[in-house]
Coordinates of C-alpha atoms in Angstrom, one line a residue:
X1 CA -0.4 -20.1 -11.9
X2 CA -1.0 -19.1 -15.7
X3 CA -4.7 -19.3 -16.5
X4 CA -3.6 -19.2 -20.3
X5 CA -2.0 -22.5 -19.2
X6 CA -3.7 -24.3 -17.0
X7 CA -2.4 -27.5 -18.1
X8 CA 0.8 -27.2 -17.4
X9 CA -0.2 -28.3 -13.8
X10 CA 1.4 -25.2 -11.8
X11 CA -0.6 -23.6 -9.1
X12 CA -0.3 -21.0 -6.3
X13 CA -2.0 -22.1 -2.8
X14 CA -3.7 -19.5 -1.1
X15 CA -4.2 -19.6 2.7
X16 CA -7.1 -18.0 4.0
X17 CA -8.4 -16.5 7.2
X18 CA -12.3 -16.1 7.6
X19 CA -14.2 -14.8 10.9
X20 CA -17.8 -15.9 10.8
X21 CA -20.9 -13.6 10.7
X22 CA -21.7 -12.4 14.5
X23 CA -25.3 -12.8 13.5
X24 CA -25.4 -16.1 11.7
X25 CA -29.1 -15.9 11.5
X26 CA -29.0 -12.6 9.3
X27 CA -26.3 -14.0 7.3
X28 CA -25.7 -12.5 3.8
X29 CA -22.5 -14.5 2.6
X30 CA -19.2 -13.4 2.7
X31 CA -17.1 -10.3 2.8
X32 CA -13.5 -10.2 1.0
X33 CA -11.5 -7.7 2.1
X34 CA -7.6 -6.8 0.5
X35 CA -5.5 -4.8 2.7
X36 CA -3.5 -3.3 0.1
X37 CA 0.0 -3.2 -0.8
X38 CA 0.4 -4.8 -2.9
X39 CA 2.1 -7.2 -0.7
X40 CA 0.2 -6.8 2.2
X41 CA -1.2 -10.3 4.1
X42 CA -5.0 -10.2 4.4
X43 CA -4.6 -13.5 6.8
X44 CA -2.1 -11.5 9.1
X45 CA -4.7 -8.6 9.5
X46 CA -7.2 -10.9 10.1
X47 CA -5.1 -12.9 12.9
X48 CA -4.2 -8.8 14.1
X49 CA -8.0 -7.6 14.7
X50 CA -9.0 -7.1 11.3
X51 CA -12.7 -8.3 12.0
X52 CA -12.8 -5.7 14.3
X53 CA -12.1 -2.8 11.6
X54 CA -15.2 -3.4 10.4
X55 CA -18.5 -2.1 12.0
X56 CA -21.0 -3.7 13.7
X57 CA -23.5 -4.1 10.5
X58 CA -20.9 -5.5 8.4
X59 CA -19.7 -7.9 11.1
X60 CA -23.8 -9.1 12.1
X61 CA -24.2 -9.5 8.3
X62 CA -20.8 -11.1 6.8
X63 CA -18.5 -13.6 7.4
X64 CA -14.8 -11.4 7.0
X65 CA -12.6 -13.0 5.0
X66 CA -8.8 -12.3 4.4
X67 CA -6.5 -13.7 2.2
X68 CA -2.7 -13.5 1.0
X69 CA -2.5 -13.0 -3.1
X70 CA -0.5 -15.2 -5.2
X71 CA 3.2 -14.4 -4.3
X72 CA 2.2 -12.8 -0.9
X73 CA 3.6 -14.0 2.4
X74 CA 1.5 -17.6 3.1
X75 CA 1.2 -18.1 -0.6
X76 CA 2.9 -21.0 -2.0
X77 CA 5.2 -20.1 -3.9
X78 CA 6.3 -16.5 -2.9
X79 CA 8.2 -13.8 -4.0
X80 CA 11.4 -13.9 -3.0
X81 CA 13.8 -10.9 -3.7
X82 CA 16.4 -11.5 -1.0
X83 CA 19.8 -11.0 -2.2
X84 CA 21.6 -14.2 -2.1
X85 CA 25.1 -15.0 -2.3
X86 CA 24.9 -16.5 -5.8
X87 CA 24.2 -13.0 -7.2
X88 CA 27.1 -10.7 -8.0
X89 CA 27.4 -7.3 -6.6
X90 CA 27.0 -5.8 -10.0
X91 CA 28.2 -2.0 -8.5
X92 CA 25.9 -1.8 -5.4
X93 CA 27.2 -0.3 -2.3
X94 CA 26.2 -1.0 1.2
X95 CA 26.2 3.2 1.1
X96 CA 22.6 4.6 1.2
X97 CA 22.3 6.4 -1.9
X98 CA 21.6 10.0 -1.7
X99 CA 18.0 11.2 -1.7
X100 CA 18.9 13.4 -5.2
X101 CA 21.4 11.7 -7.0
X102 CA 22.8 14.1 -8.8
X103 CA 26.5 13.4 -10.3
X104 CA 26.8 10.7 -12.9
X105 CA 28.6 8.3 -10.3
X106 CA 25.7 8.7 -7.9
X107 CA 23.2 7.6 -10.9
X108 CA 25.3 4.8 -11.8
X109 CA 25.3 3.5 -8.2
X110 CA 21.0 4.2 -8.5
X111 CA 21.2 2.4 -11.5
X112 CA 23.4 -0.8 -10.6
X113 CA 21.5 -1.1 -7.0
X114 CA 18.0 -1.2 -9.2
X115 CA 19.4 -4.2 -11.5
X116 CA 20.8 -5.9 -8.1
X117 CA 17.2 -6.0 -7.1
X118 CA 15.4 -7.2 -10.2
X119 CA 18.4 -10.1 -10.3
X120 CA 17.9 -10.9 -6.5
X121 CA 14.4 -11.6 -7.5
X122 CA 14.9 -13.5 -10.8
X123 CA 17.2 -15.9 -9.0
X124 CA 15.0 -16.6 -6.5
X125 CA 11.4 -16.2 -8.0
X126 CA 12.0 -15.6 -12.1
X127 CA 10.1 -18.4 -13.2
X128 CA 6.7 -16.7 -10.9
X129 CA 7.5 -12.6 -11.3
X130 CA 5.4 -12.7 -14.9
X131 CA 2.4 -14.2 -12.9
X132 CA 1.9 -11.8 -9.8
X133 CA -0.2 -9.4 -11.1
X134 CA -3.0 -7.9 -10.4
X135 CA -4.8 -8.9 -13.4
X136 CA -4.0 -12.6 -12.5
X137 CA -4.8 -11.4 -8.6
X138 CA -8.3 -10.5 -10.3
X139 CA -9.3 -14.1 -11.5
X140 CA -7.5 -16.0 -8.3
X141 CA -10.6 -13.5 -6.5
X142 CA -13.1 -15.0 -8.5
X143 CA -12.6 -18.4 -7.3
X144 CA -12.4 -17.6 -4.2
X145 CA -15.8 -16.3 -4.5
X146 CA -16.9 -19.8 -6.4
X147 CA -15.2 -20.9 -3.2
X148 CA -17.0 -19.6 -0.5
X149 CA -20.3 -20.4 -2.0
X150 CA -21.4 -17.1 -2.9
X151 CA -22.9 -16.0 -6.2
X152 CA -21.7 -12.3 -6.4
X153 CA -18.5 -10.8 -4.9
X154 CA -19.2 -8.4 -2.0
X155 CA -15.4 -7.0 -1.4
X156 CA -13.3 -4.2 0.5
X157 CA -10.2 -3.3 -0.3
X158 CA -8.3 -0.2 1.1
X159 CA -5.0 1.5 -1.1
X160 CA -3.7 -0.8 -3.5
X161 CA -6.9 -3.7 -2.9
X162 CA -9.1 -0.8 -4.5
X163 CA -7.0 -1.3 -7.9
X164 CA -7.5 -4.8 -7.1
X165 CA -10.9 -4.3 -7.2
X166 CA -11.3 -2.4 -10.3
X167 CA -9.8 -4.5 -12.0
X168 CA -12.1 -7.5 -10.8
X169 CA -15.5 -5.1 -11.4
X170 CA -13.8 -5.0 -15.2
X171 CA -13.2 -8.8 -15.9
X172 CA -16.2 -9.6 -13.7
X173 CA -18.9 -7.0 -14.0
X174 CA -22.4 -9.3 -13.5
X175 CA -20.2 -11.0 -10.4
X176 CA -19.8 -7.9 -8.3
X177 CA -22.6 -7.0 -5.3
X178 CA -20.9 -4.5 -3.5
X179 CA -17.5 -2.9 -3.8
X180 CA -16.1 -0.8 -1.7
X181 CA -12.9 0.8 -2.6
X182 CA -11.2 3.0 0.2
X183 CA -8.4 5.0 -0.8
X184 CA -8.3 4.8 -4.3
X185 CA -6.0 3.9 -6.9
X186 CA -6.4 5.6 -10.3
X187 CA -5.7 3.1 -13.4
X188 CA -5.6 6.0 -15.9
X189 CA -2.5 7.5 -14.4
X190 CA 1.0 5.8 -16.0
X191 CA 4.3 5.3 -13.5
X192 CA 5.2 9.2 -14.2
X193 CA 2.1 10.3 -12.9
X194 CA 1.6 8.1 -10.2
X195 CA 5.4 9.1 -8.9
X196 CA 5.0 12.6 -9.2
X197 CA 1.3 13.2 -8.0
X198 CA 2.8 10.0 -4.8
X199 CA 5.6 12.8 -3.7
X200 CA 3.7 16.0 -4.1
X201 CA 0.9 13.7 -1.7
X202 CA 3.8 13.1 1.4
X203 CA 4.8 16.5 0.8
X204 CA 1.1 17.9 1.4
X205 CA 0.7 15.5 4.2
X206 CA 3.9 16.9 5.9
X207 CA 2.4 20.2 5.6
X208 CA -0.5 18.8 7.4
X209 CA 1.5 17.2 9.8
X210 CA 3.2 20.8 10.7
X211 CA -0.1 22.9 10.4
X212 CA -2.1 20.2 12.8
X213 CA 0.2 19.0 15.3
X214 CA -0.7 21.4 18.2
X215 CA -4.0 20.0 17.7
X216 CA -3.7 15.9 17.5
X217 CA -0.7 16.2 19.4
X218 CA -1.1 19.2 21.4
X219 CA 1.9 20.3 23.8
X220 CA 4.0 17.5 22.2
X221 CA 5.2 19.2 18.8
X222 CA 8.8 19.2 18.4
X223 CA 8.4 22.9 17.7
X224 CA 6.1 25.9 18.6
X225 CA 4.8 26.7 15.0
X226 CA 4.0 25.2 11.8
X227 CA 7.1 27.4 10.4
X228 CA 9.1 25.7 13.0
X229 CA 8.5 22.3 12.4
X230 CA 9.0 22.4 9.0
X231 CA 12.5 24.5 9.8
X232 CA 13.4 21.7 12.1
X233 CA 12.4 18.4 9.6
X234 CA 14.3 20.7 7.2
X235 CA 17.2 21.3 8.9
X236 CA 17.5 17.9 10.0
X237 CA 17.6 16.4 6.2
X238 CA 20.4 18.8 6.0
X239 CA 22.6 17.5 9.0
X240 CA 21.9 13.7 8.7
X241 CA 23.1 13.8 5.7
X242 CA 26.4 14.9 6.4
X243 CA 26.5 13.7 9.8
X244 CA 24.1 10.8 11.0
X245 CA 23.0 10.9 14.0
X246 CA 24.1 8.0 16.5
X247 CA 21.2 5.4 17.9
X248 CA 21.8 4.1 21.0
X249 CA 22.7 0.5 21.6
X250 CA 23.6 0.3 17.5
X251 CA 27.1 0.6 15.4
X252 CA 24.3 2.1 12.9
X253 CA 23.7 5.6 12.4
X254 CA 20.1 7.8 11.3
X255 CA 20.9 8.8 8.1
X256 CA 18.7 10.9 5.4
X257 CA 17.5 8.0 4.2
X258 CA 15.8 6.5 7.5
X259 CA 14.8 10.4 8.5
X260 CA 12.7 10.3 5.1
X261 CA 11.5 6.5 5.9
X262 CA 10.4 7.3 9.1
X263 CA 8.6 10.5 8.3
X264 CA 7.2 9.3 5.8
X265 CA 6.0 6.1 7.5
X266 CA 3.8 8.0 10.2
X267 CA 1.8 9.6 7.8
X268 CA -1.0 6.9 7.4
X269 CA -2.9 7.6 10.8
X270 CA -2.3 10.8 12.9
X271 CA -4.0 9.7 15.5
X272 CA -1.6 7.0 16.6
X273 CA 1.4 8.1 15.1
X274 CA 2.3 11.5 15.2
X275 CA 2.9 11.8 18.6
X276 CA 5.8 9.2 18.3
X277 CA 7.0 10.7 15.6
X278 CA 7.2 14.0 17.2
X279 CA 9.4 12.7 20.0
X280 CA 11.7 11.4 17.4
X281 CA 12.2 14.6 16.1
X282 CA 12.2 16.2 18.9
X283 CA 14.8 14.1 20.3
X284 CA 16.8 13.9 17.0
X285 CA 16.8 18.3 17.2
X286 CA 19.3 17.0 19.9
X287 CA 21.3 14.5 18.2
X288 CA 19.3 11.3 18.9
X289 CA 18.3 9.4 16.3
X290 CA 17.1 6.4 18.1
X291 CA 13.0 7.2 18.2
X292 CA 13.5 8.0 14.6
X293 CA 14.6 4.5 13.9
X294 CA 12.5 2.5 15.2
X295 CA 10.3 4.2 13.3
X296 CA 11.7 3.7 10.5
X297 CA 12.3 0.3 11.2
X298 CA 8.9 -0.7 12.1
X299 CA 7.8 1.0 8.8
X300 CA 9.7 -0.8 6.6
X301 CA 8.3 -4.2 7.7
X302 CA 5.6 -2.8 5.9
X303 CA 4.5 -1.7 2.7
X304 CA 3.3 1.0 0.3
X305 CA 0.0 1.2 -1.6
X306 CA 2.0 1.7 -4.8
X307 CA 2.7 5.4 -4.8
X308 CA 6.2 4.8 -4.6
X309 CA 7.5 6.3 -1.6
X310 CA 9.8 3.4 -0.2
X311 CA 9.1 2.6 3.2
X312 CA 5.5 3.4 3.9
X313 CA 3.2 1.1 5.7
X314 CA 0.0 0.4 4.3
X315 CA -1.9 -1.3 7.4
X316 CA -5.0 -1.2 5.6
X317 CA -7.4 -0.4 8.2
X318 CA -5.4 3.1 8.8
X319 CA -4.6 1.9 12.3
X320 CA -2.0 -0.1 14.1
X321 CA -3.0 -3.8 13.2
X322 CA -0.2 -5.3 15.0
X323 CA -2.0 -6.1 18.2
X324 CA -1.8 -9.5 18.2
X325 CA -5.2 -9.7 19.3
X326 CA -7.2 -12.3 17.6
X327 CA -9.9 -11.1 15.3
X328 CA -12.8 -12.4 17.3
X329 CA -15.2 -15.2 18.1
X330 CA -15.3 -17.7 15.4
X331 CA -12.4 -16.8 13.4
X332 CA -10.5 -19.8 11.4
X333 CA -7.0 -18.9 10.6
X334 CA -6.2 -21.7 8.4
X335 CA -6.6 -24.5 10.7
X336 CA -8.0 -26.7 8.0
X337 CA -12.1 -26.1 9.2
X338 CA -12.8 -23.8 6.5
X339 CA -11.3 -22.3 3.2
X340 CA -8.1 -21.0 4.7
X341 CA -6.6 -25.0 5.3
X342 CA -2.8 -24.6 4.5
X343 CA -1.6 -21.8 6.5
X344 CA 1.8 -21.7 8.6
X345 CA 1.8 -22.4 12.1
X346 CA 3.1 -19.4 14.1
X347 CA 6.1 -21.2 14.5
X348 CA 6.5 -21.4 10.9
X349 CA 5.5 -17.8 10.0
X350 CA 5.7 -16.8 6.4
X351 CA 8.7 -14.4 6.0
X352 CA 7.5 -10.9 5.7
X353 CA 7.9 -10.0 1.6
X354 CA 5.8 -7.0 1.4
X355 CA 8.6 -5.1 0.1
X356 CA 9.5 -7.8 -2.6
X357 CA 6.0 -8.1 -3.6
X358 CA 5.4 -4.4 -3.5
X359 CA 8.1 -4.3 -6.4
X360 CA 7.0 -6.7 -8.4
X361 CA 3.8 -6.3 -8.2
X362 CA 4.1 -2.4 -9.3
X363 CA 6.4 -2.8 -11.9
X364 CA 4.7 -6.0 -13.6
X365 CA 1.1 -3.8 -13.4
X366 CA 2.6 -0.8 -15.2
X367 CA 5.1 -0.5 -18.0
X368 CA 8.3 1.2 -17.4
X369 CA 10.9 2.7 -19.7
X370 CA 14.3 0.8 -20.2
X371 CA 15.8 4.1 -20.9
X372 CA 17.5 5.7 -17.4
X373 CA 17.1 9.5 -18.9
X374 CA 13.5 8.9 -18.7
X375 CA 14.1 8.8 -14.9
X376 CA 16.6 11.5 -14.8
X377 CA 14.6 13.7 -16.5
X378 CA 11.7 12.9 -14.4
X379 CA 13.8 13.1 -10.9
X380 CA 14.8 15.9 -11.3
X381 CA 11.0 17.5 -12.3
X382 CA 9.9 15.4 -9.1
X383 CA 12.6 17.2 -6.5
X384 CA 11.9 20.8 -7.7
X385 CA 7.8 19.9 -7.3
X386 CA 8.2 17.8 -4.0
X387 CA 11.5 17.5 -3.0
X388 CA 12.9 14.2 -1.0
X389 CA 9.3 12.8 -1.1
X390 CA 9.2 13.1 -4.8
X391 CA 12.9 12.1 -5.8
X392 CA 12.1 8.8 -3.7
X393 CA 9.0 7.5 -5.7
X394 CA 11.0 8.3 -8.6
X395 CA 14.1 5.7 -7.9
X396 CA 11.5 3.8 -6.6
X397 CA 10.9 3.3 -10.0
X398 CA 13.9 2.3 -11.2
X399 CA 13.8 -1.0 -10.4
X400 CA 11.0 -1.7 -12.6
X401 CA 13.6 -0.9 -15.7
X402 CA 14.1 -4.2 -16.8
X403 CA 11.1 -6.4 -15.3
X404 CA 9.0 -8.4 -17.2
X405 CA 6.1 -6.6 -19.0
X406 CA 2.2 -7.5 -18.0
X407 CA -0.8 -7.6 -20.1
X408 CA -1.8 -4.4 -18.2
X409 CA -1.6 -0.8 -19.4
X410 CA -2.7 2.7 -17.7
X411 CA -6.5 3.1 -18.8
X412 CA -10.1 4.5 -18.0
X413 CA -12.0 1.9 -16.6
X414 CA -14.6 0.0 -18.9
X415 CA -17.1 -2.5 -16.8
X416 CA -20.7 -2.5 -18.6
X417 CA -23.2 -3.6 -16.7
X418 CA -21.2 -3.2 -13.1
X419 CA -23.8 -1.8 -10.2
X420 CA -22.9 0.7 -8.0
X421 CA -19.8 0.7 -6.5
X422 CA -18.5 3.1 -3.4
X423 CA -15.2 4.5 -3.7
X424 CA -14.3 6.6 -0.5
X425 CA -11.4 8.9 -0.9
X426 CA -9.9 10.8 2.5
X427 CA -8.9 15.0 1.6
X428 CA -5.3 14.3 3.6
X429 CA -4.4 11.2 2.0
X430 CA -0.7 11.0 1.6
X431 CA -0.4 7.4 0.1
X432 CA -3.4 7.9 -2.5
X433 CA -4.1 11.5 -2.8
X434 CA -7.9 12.2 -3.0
X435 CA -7.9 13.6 -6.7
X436 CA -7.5 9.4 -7.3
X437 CA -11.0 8.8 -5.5
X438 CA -12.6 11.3 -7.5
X439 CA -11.3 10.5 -10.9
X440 CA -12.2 6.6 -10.1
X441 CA -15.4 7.1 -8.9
X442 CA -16.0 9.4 -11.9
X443 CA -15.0 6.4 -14.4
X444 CA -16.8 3.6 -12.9
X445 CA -20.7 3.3 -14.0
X446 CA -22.4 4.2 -11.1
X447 CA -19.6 5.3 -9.0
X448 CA -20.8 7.2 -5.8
X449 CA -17.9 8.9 -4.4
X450 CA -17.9 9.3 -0.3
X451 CA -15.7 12.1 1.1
X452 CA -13.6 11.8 4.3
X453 CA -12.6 15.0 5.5
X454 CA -9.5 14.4 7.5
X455 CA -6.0 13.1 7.4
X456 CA -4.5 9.8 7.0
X457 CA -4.8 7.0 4.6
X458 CA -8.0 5.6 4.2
X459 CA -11.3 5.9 5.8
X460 CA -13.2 3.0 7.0
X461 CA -12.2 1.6 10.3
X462 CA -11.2 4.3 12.0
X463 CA -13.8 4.9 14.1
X464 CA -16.0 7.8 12.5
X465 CA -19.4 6.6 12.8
X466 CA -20.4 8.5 9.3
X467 CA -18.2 6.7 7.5
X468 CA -18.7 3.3 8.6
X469 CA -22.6 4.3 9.0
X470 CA -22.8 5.1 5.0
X471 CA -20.1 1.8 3.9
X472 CA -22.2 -0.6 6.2
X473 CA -25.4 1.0 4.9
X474 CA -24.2 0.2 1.1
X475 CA -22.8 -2.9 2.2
X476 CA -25.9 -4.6 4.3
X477 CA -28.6 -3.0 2.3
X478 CA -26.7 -1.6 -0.8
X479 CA -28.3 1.3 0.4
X480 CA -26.8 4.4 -2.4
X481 CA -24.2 6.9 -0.9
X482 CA -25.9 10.6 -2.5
X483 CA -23.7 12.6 -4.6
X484 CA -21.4 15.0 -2.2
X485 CA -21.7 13.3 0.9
X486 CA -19.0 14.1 3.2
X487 CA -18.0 13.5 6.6

């Protein structure tokens, strides 16, 4: 638990999910992957179809292996910020607060809902929040590698695992082999910067969304122009929040706050999510705000790759891992064969604590102000750039206030002696915008930048045969990736 302590005798367990090579014959070791988050469970893609993300190459030549980091989901112990009855309401309402808080009641009520969180999580997990970080994420990678037998780390992470992978290449340069880090996280950039650039990203993407339904969703678009759509999505932030809409077969109501979650939420892959998202809003023009919530609600079981914007799902791949299909011949999913012994039975599923991990994960890795002006100041910069995407990240933010401060501060990456590593960056990314991809690839010795022109978050696994062509080729062969290749 605390490699500056290590005899104190406290450990995290790690379960573990590996499918073997489908070519054991051409076998080249192992291939980690991290689908992001942080707080998202590598062993639950895995048991989804995450084997199947990957191309044919990468699948002949590796075996795939997922894993949940220290605090995440099958982890022993894991976060835990539920709110439990021990813990005062110190001021918190059960009253969304608004999207722009503006009145000094309204940032009061911000204010005491952020310190209910952090105390939630420090009477359930206070003795494990200082230990969750990614830098400590970094080194549990490393034996994990020692554990699987291989000599140098071949890894893919997507969103958040691309930080996670940075920060490996840094403490581990002469371990990496291949790296490839797909929707890029920026260390330079400080919370400010990573909550402004986060909302002006969804903002974009909605843009996108209006400019390029007629063509992904074709005569499905909840209006006849770009104009329109955007007139509609705006007029809709205006009514629901002064009058939610009603969602059948529920006391509950669609309010501002699950319109923003559930727009927000379908931004990650157009391809199979716009056109339920369009329904919703078509139906919500109307005053039915049920599509709208189960979109909201299925995208908050997930989690963001550290942009801010609450509610956003990072599934790693880009595409809808909750099949349920298994992740193909030869996969071990803890059963005790292989490295992933120790994993819950599906009758004793791990309780989903993206969200908690998301929290404290973000707010360990980069410091905070205690002041609340700070975040005033900045809210209100965020709403006139972005509006309701921007405010969001912002009180996001908040609850990182008063957490416990890591050992890890915004900064350029430095890994002498790291080989080439492939960062792939996607032009529409709303969860890491692509200017991220660019500046890491820039930093990192060797970085080769690959250039997805399209929408979504992330790259690899969505089926475009250049992409996963030029990662499998770096991958299998650690073939190079030329300056300004795009597809």
């Amino acid at each position: 638990m605390d490699y500056a302590h290590p005899e104190n005798g406290r450990t995290f367990t790690l379960p573990l999910a590996r499918a073997t090579a489908a070519d054991p014959g051409r076998r080249i070791g192992s291939l980690v992957l991290d689908p992001g988050g942080p707080g998202a469970s590598g062993v639950d893609l895995m048991k989804s179809g995450g084997a199947d993300s990957f191309g044919k190459q990468a699948r002949a030549h590796f075996d795939i292996v997922g894993f949940d980091p220290r605090g995440v989901a099958g982890s022993k112990p894991a976060v835990d910020c539920s709110t439990p009855d021990d813990v005062p309401d110190q001021g918190g309402s059960d009253t969304p607060s608004p999207l722009y808080p503006r009145t000094d009641a309204e940032r009061r009520a911000a204010l005491a809902d952020a310190d209910r969180t952090l105390a939630a999580c420090q009477a359930h997990s206070g003795d494990i929040l200082p230990h969750v970080g990614t830098l400590d994420a970094a080194r549990d990678l490393d034996v994990l590698r020692a554990a699987l037998g291989d000599d140098k780390l071949s890894y893919l992470g997507w969103s958040h695992g691309t930080y996670l992978g940075t920060v490996y290449a840094e403490q581990f340069p002469h371990r990496v082999r291949a790296l490839v880090l797909d929707g890029a996280m920026d260390p330079a950039k400080d919370w400010s910067e990573e909550a402004l650039s986060g909302g002006r990203a969804f903002q974009k993407a909605v843009d996108d969304y209006a400019d390029n339904c007629s063509k992904v969703v074709r005569q499905g678009c909840p209006a006849a122009t770009p104009d329109g759509i955007r007139t509609l999505v705006s007029d809709l932030y205006t009514k629901t929040a002064r009058h939610p809409l009603r969602i059948k077969g529920s006391t509950q109501r669609l309010d501002e706050n699950t319109l923003l979650s559930a727009i927000t939420s379908s931004m990650y892959s157009p391809e199979s999510q716009w056109q339920d998202l369009s329904q919703g809003l078509s139906a919500a023009a109307k005053g039915d705000g049920t599509k709208l919530a189960v979109i909201a609600d299925h995208g908050a079981g997930l989690q963001d790759d550290g942009s801010g914007a609450p509610g956003s799902p990072d599934s790693g791949t880009g595409q809808d891992s909750g099949s349920g299909q298994d992740a193909g011949t030869g996969q071990d999913s803890g059963t005790g064969q292989d490295a992933g012994s120790g994993q819950d039975t599906a009758d004793t599923a791990p309780r989903d604590n993206s969200g908690d991990v998301l929290t404290a994960v973000n707010c360990l890795d980069n410091p905070h102000p205690t002041d609340p002006q700070a975040y005033w100041h900045l809210l209100d910069r965020a709403h006139q750039e972005s509006g309701a995407f921007g405010t969001t990240t912002v009180l996001a933010d908040l609850n990182c206030r008063n957490w416990p401060t890591g050992p890890l501060k915004p900064h350029r990456v430095k890994a002498d002696g790291l080989p080439p590593v492939l960062v792939v960056g996607t032009t529409g990314d709303a969860a890491t915008p692509y200017q991220d991809a660019q500046s890491l690839a820039a930093q990192l010795p060797g970085g080769m930048l690959l250039t997805y022109q399209g929408l979504g978050h992330t790259a690899y696994g969505r089926s475009n045969a250049c992409v996963t062509d030029a990662v499998d080729g770096y991958l299998v062969d650690l073939k190079p990736v030329q300056p300004g290749t795009s597809c």
